[in-house]
Amino acid sequence: MFNMARVLTGIQSSGKPHLGNILGAIEPSIKLSNKKENESLFFIADLHSLINIKDSKIRSKNTLSIAAAWIAMGFDYENNYFYRQSKITEVCELTWYLNCFTPYPMLVNSHSFKDKSNNLSSVNNGLFTYPVLMASDILLYDADIVPVGKDQKQHLEITRDIAKSFNHQFGDTLIVPDCKIDENVMTIPGTDGRKMSKTYNNTIDIFLEEKDLKKQIMSIITDSKGLEESKNAEECNVYKIYNLIANKDQSDEMKNKYLSGGYGYGHAKNELLELILDKYKDQRKMYFDLIKNEDYLNNVLKLGEKKAKVIANNVLSRVKKKLGY
Ligand code: TRP
């Protein structure tokens, strides 16, 4: 018999996804979910976001724009699972059980906490116990594979350790997931050449209205070579971004224009804008339609939540039985 692999990943709910998220996470995840041997559970980590975001309006707005973006990018939510973490409250119960199998020093050493430990007064216990909630997200759904970026590797190791520790004491109960760290995930450069990130305020947001998108693209930092000069495309932020979304012919053509001179950065920026508008035309339209239709988005997520709850209850009963509750 053919065994389905269950692929699970959590999406930070920090707002509308930008081009870096799309190329680095959304497109590869959707590709993985379209393989027939996989069953995918993608959820919006809106409990994790409470660590920083206390305003419920912002949190739900973020959640809906993420949902709209994933659907617009083509995630097949009907044949997979798409849900809000907070709606499956079983995850909180499991978090408590797992807390009791998590050695304190492991959390002290986790980088999500360690990075902030020089300013402890700003740390809430949610941040401290963040990796345990994440372990619970994964173990509650019997996930086999968890694709994440390099920055989450340590959290996955913690998840595996917690699951093994539980299984060691109670016999095989929890599935120990494999991490799938994509080592060659591209680092997507932002408008200032550093990694594209909300933190650096250097993002390109393909789901912005055209005039705001244009502003972002025009703000890409370049050197000060004059229009007539020959330029090296590989060194230019505009080209680097263009190259990630263009096909080979388009990229080669732009590279040649850089080289031959008489082609300025303004021209390249306009071409990048045109390419984004053209390449993501359908997705942009769908996003703008969806974002106006909150009921639709809520219904999509509710559908996923209903299905996810079934798996969660199953696993939680298994755990509770072992624990004697
Ligand atoms: N911590 C992850 C991030 O910051 C998001 C996340 C929460 C997650 N729970 C998860 C990822 C479970 C994978 C599996 O990106």
PDB file of N, CA and C in Angstrom, residues 30-92:
ATOM      1  N   ILE A  30       3.725  25.186  -1.605  1.00  0.00           N
ATOM      2  CA  ILE A  30       2.576  24.807  -2.429  1.00  0.00           C
ATOM      3  C   ILE A  30       2.984  23.713  -3.417  1.00  0.00           C
ATOM      4  N   LYS A  31       4.192  23.822  -3.924  1.00  0.00           N
ATOM      5  CA  LYS A  31       4.701  22.804  -4.845  1.00  0.00           C
ATOM      6  C   LYS A  31       4.714  21.434  -4.152  1.00  0.00           C
ATOM      7  N   LEU A  32       5.212  21.441  -2.921  1.00  0.00           N
ATOM      8  CA  LEU A  32       5.276  20.203  -2.143  1.00  0.00           C
ATOM      9  C   LEU A  32       3.874  19.646  -1.905  1.00  0.00           C
ATOM     10  N   SER A  33       2.928  20.544  -1.648  1.00  0.00           N
ATOM     11  CA  SER A  33       1.562  20.108  -1.337  1.00  0.00           C
ATOM     12  C   SER A  33       0.856  19.554  -2.570  1.00  0.00           C
ATOM     13  N   ASN A  34       1.362  19.904  -3.747  1.00  0.00           N
ATOM     14  CA  ASN A  34       0.719  19.400  -4.964  1.00  0.00           C
ATOM     15  C   ASN A  34       1.197  18.010  -5.365  1.00  0.00           C
ATOM     16  N   LYS A  35       2.204  17.489  -4.670  1.00  0.00           N
ATOM     17  CA  LYS A  35       2.641  16.121  -4.980  1.00  0.00           C
ATOM     18  C   LYS A  35       1.602  15.159  -4.440  1.00  0.00           C
ATOM     19  N   LYS A  36       1.272  14.152  -5.240  1.00  0.00           N
ATOM     20  CA  LYS A  36       0.147  13.318  -4.829  1.00  0.00           C
ATOM     21  C   LYS A  36       0.468  12.448  -3.617  1.00  0.00           C
ATOM     22  N   GLU A  37       1.748  12.242  -3.330  1.00  0.00           N
ATOM     23  CA  GLU A  37       2.084  11.408  -2.173  1.00  0.00           C
ATOM     24  C   GLU A  37       2.054  12.199  -0.861  1.00  0.00           C
ATOM     25  N   ASN A  38       1.756  13.481  -0.938  1.00  0.00           N
ATOM     26  CA  ASN A  38       1.739  14.294   0.276  1.00  0.00           C
ATOM     27  C   ASN A  38       0.341  14.774   0.639  1.00  0.00           C
ATOM     28  N   GLU A  39       0.142  14.868   1.945  1.00  0.00           N
ATOM     29  CA  GLU A  39      -1.073  15.496   2.457  1.00  0.00           C
ATOM     30  C   GLU A  39      -0.564  16.655   3.301  1.00  0.00           C
ATOM     31  N   SER A  40      -1.019  17.860   3.030  1.00  0.00           N
ATOM     32  CA  SER A  40      -0.391  19.011   3.693  1.00  0.00           C
ATOM     33  C   SER A  40      -1.287  19.699   4.694  1.00  0.00           C
ATOM     34  N   LEU A  41      -0.698  20.038   5.813  1.00  0.00           N
ATOM     35  CA  LEU A  41      -1.383  20.834   6.835  1.00  0.00           C
ATOM     36  C   LEU A  41      -0.624  22.144   6.971  1.00  0.00           C
ATOM     37  N   PHE A  42      -1.217  23.219   6.535  1.00  0.00           N
ATOM     38  CA  PHE A  42      -0.601  24.541   6.659  1.00  0.00           C
ATOM     39  C   PHE A  42      -1.494  25.370   7.572  1.00  0.00           C
ATOM     40  N   PHE A  43      -0.880  25.941   8.599  1.00  0.00           N
ATOM     41  CA  PHE A  43      -1.729  26.712   9.507  1.00  0.00           C
ATOM     42  C   PHE A  43      -1.116  28.071   9.811  1.00  0.00           C
ATOM     43  N   ILE A  44      -1.961  28.980  10.228  1.00  0.00           N
ATOM     44  CA  ILE A  44      -1.512  30.326  10.561  1.00  0.00           C
ATOM     45  C   ILE A  44      -1.280  30.372  12.070  1.00  0.00           C
ATOM     46  N   ALA A  45      -0.053  30.653  12.448  1.00  0.00           N
ATOM     47  CA  ALA A  45       0.350  30.531  13.861  1.00  0.00           C
ATOM     48  C   ALA A  45      -0.089  31.764  14.657  1.00  0.00           C
ATOM     49  N   ASP A  46      -1.395  31.900  14.825  1.00  0.00           N
ATOM     50  CA  ASP A  46      -1.918  33.106  15.471  1.00  0.00           C
ATOM     51  C   ASP A  46      -1.902  33.031  16.995  1.00  0.00           C
ATOM     52  N   LEU A  47      -1.454  31.891  17.548  1.00  0.00           N
ATOM     53  CA  LEU A  47      -1.208  31.871  19.003  1.00  0.00           C
ATOM     54  C   LEU A  47       0.217  32.334  19.268  1.00  0.00           C
ATOM     55  N   HIS A  48       1.129  31.901  18.421  1.00  0.00           N
ATOM     56  CA  HIS A  48       2.499  32.389  18.552  1.00  0.00           C
ATOM     57  C   HIS A  48       2.541  33.918  18.432  1.00  0.00           C
ATOM     58  N   SER A  49       1.678  34.471  17.589  1.00  0.00           N
ATOM     59  CA  SER A  49       1.795  35.919  17.384  1.00  0.00           C
ATOM     60  C   SER A  49       1.301  36.723  18.584  1.00  0.00           C
ATOM     61  N   LEU A  50       0.548  36.085  19.470  1.00  0.00           N
ATOM     62  CA  LEU A  50       0.110  36.794  20.685  1.00  0.00           C
ATOM     63  C   LEU A  50       1.306  37.198  21.567  1.00  0.00           C
ATOM     64  N   ILE A  51       2.414  36.497  21.391  1.00  0.00           N
ATOM     65  CA  ILE A  51       3.628  36.854  22.144  1.00  0.00           C
ATOM     66  C   ILE A  51       3.962  38.329  21.926  1.00  0.00           C
ATOM     67  N   ASN A  52       3.789  38.790  20.691  1.00  0.00           N
ATOM     68  CA  ASN A  52       4.117  40.194  20.376  1.00  0.00           C
ATOM     69  C   ASN A  52       2.918  41.075  20.080  1.00  0.00           C
ATOM     70  N   ILE A  53       1.885  40.492  19.481  1.00  0.00           N
ATOM     71  CA  ILE A  53       0.765  41.335  19.031  1.00  0.00           C
ATOM     72  C   ILE A  53      -0.440  41.139  19.948  1.00  0.00           C
ATOM     73  N   LYS A  54      -0.771  42.178  20.709  1.00  0.00           N
ATOM     74  CA  LYS A  54      -1.880  42.046  21.651  1.00  0.00           C
ATOM     75  C   LYS A  54      -3.185  42.602  21.060  1.00  0.00           C
ATOM     76  N   ASP A  55      -3.065  43.347  19.982  1.00  0.00           N
ATOM     77  CA  ASP A  55      -4.239  43.977  19.383  1.00  0.00           C
ATOM     78  C   ASP A  55      -4.950  42.968  18.465  1.00  0.00           C
ATOM     79  N   SER A  56      -6.178  42.592  18.857  1.00  0.00           N
ATOM     80  CA  SER A  56      -6.851  41.514  18.115  1.00  0.00           C
ATOM     81  C   SER A  56      -7.205  41.941  16.696  1.00  0.00           C
ATOM     82  N   LYS A  57      -7.443  43.232  16.504  1.00  0.00           N
ATOM     83  CA  LYS A  57      -7.778  43.683  15.137  1.00  0.00           C
ATOM     84  C   LYS A  57      -6.600  43.452  14.206  1.00  0.00           C
ATOM     85  N   ILE A  58      -5.414  43.793  14.689  1.00  0.00           N
ATOM     86  CA  ILE A  58      -4.222  43.596  13.851  1.00  0.00           C
ATOM     87  C   ILE A  58      -4.018  42.107  13.588  1.00  0.00           C
ATOM     88  N   ARG A  59      -4.188  41.311  14.665  1.00  0.00           N
ATOM     89  CA  ARG A  59      -3.971  39.870  14.499  1.00  0.00           C
ATOM     90  C   ARG A  59      -4.937  39.274  13.481  1.00  0.00           C
ATOM     91  N   SER A  60      -6.221  39.671  13.549  1.00  0.00           N
ATOM     92  CA  SER A  60      -7.125  39.022  12.594  1.00  0.00           C
ATOM     93  C   SER A  60      -6.955  39.577  11.184  1.00  0.00           C
ATOM     94  N   LYS A  61      -6.558  40.824  11.089  1.00  0.00           N
ATOM     95  CA  LYS A  61      -6.281  41.365   9.752  1.00  0.00           C
ATOM     96  C   LYS A  61      -5.091  40.616   9.122  1.00  0.00           C
ATOM     97  N   ASN A  62      -4.054  40.417   9.927  1.00  0.00           N
ATOM     98  CA  ASN A  62      -2.898  39.667   9.434  1.00  0.00           C
ATOM     99  C   ASN A  62      -3.296  38.275   8.983  1.00  0.00           C
ATOM    100  N   THR A  63      -4.117  37.632   9.812  1.00  0.00           N
ATOM    101  CA  THR A  63      -4.535  36.262   9.509  1.00  0.00           C
ATOM    102  C   THR A  63      -5.263  36.203   8.167  1.00  0.00           C
ATOM    103  N   LEU A  64      -6.181  37.159   7.975  1.00  0.00           N
ATOM    104  CA  LEU A  64      -6.944  37.119   6.727  1.00  0.00           C
ATOM    105  C   LEU A  64      -6.070  37.444   5.518  1.00  0.00           C
ATOM    106  N   SER A  65      -5.101  38.355   5.682  1.00  0.00           N
ATOM    107  CA  SER A  65      -4.290  38.618   4.484  1.00  0.00           C
ATOM    108  C   SER A  65      -3.388  37.433   4.164  1.00  0.00           C
ATOM    109  N   ILE A  66      -2.958  36.726   5.184  1.00  0.00           N
ATOM    110  CA  ILE A  66      -2.167  35.521   4.892  1.00  0.00           C
ATOM    111  C   ILE A  66      -3.027  34.476   4.184  1.00  0.00           C
ATOM    112  N   ALA A  67      -4.240  34.284   4.705  1.00  0.00           N
ATOM    113  CA  ALA A  67      -5.127  33.297   4.081  1.00  0.00           C
ATOM    114  C   ALA A  67      -5.372  33.676   2.623  1.00  0.00           C
ATOM    115  N   ALA A  68      -5.664  34.963   2.379  1.00  0.00           N
ATOM    116  CA  ALA A  68      -5.941  35.401   1.007  1.00  0.00           C
ATOM    117  C   ALA A  68      -4.726  35.168   0.108  1.00  0.00           C
ATOM    118  N   ALA A  69      -3.544  35.450   0.633  1.00  0.00           N
ATOM    119  CA  ALA A  69      -2.334  35.304  -0.188  1.00  0.00           C
ATOM    120  C   ALA A  69      -2.083  33.837  -0.549  1.00  0.00           C
ATOM    121  N   TRP A  70      -2.214  32.957   0.415  1.00  0.00           N
ATOM    122  CA  TRP A  70      -1.968  31.520   0.127  1.00  0.00           C
ATOM    123  C   TRP A  70      -2.990  30.974  -0.861  1.00  0.00           C
ATOM    124  N   ILE A  71      -4.226  31.400  -0.712  1.00  0.00           N
ATOM    125  CA  ILE A  71      -5.246  30.913  -1.658  1.00  0.00           C
ATOM    126  C   ILE A  71      -4.968  31.507  -3.044  1.00  0.00           C
ATOM    127  N   ALA A  72      -4.649  32.815  -3.074  1.00  0.00           N
ATOM    128  CA  ALA A  72      -4.365  33.456  -4.367  1.00  0.00           C
ATOM    129  C   ALA A  72      -3.161  32.808  -5.050  1.00  0.00           C
ATOM    130  N   MET A  73      -2.200  32.342  -4.259  1.00  0.00           N
ATOM    131  CA  MET A  73      -1.018  31.702  -4.849  1.00  0.00           C
ATOM    132  C   MET A  73      -1.295  30.259  -5.261  1.00  0.00           C
ATOM    133  N   GLY A  74      -2.515  29.796  -4.984  1.00  0.00           N
ATOM    134  CA  GLY A  74      -2.909  28.498  -5.538  1.00  0.00           C
ATOM    135  C   GLY A  74      -2.895  27.327  -4.569  1.00  0.00           C
ATOM    136  N   PHE A  75      -2.862  27.580  -3.268  1.00  0.00           N
ATOM    137  CA  PHE A  75      -2.894  26.444  -2.339  1.00  0.00           C
ATOM    138  C   PHE A  75      -4.245  25.735  -2.439  1.00  0.00           C
ATOM    139  N   ASP A  76      -4.201  24.448  -2.642  1.00  0.00           N
ATOM    140  CA  ASP A  76      -5.415  23.652  -2.779  1.00  0.00           C
ATOM    141  C   ASP A  76      -5.938  23.306  -1.380  1.00  0.00           C
ATOM    142  N   TYR A  77      -6.663  24.242  -0.806  1.00  0.00           N
ATOM    143  CA  TYR A  77      -7.092  24.070   0.587  1.00  0.00           C
ATOM    144  C   TYR A  77      -8.154  22.996   0.733  1.00  0.00           C
ATOM    145  N   GLU A  78      -8.832  22.677  -0.379  1.00  0.00           N
ATOM    146  CA  GLU A  78      -9.895  21.681  -0.259  1.00  0.00           C
ATOM    147  C   GLU A  78      -9.341  20.279  -0.069  1.00  0.00           C
ATOM    148  N   ASN A  79      -8.262  19.988  -0.767  1.00  0.00           N
ATOM    149  CA  ASN A  79      -7.681  18.649  -0.641  1.00  0.00           C
ATOM    150  C   ASN A  79      -6.572  18.566   0.393  1.00  0.00           C
ATOM    151  N   ASN A  80      -6.347  19.675   1.110  1.00  0.00           N
ATOM    152  CA  ASN A  80      -5.351  19.686   2.174  1.00  0.00           C
ATOM    153  C   ASN A  80      -6.008  20.281   3.415  1.00  0.00           C
ATOM    154  N   TYR A  81      -5.186  20.799   4.321  1.00  0.00           N
ATOM    155  CA  TYR A  81      -5.708  21.395   5.550  1.00  0.00           C
ATOM    156  C   TYR A  81      -5.163  22.801   5.672  1.00  0.00           C
ATOM    157  N   PHE A  82      -6.037  23.749   5.914  1.00  0.00           N
ATOM    158  CA  PHE A  82      -5.623  25.141   6.055  1.00  0.00           C
ATOM    159  C   PHE A  82      -6.418  25.709   7.221  1.00  0.00           C
ATOM    160  N   TYR A  83      -5.733  26.107   8.294  1.00  0.00           N
ATOM    161  CA  TYR A  83      -6.484  26.474   9.503  1.00  0.00           C
ATOM    162  C   TYR A  83      -5.732  27.464  10.380  1.00  0.00           C
ATOM    163  N   ARG A  84      -6.492  28.043  11.321  1.00  0.00           N
ATOM    164  CA  ARG A  84      -5.888  28.914  12.315  1.00  0.00           C
ATOM    165  C   ARG A  84      -5.495  28.062  13.510  1.00  0.00           C
ATOM    166  N   GLN A  85      -4.270  28.193  13.946  1.00  0.00           N
ATOM    167  CA  GLN A  85      -3.758  27.454  15.104  1.00  0.00           C
ATOM    168  C   GLN A  85      -4.682  27.623  16.307  1.00  0.00           C
ATOM    169  N   SER A  86      -5.171  28.850  16.519  1.00  0.00           N
ATOM    170  CA  SER A  86      -5.931  29.163  17.728  1.00  0.00           C
ATOM    171  C   SER A  86      -7.273  28.445  17.796  1.00  0.00           C
ATOM    172  N   LYS A  87      -7.776  27.975  16.637  1.00  0.00           N
ATOM    173  CA  LYS A  87      -9.108  27.376  16.638  1.00  0.00           C
ATOM    174  C   LYS A  87      -9.082  25.924  17.086  1.00  0.00           C
ATOM    175  N   ILE A  88      -7.904  25.339  17.131  1.00  0.00           N
ATOM    176  CA  ILE A  88      -7.814  23.955  17.594  1.00  0.00           C
ATOM    177  C   ILE A  88      -7.205  24.033  18.993  1.00  0.00           C
ATOM    178  N   THR A  89      -8.047  24.292  19.975  1.00  0.00           N
ATOM    179  CA  THR A  89      -7.524  24.608  21.311  1.00  0.00           C
ATOM    180  C   THR A  89      -6.840  23.407  21.963  1.00  0.00           C
ATOM    181  N   GLU A  90      -7.044  22.231  21.370  1.00  0.00           N
ATOM    182  CA  GLU A  90      -6.339  21.045  21.856  1.00  0.00           C
ATOM    183  C   GLU A  90      -4.828  21.284  21.900  1.00  0.00           C
ATOM    184  N   VAL A  91      -4.358  22.176  21.048  1.00  0.00           N
ATOM    185  CA  VAL A  91      -2.916  22.425  20.989  1.00  0.00           C
ATOM    186  C   VAL A  91      -2.408  22.997  22.319  1.00  0.00           C
ATOM    187  N   CYS A  92      -3.267  23.744  23.001  1.00  0.00           N
ATOM    188  CA  CYS A  92      -2.861  24.316  24.291  1.00  0.00           C
ATOM    189  C   CYS A  92      -2.776  23.230  25.363  1.00  0.00           C
TER     190      CYS A  92
END
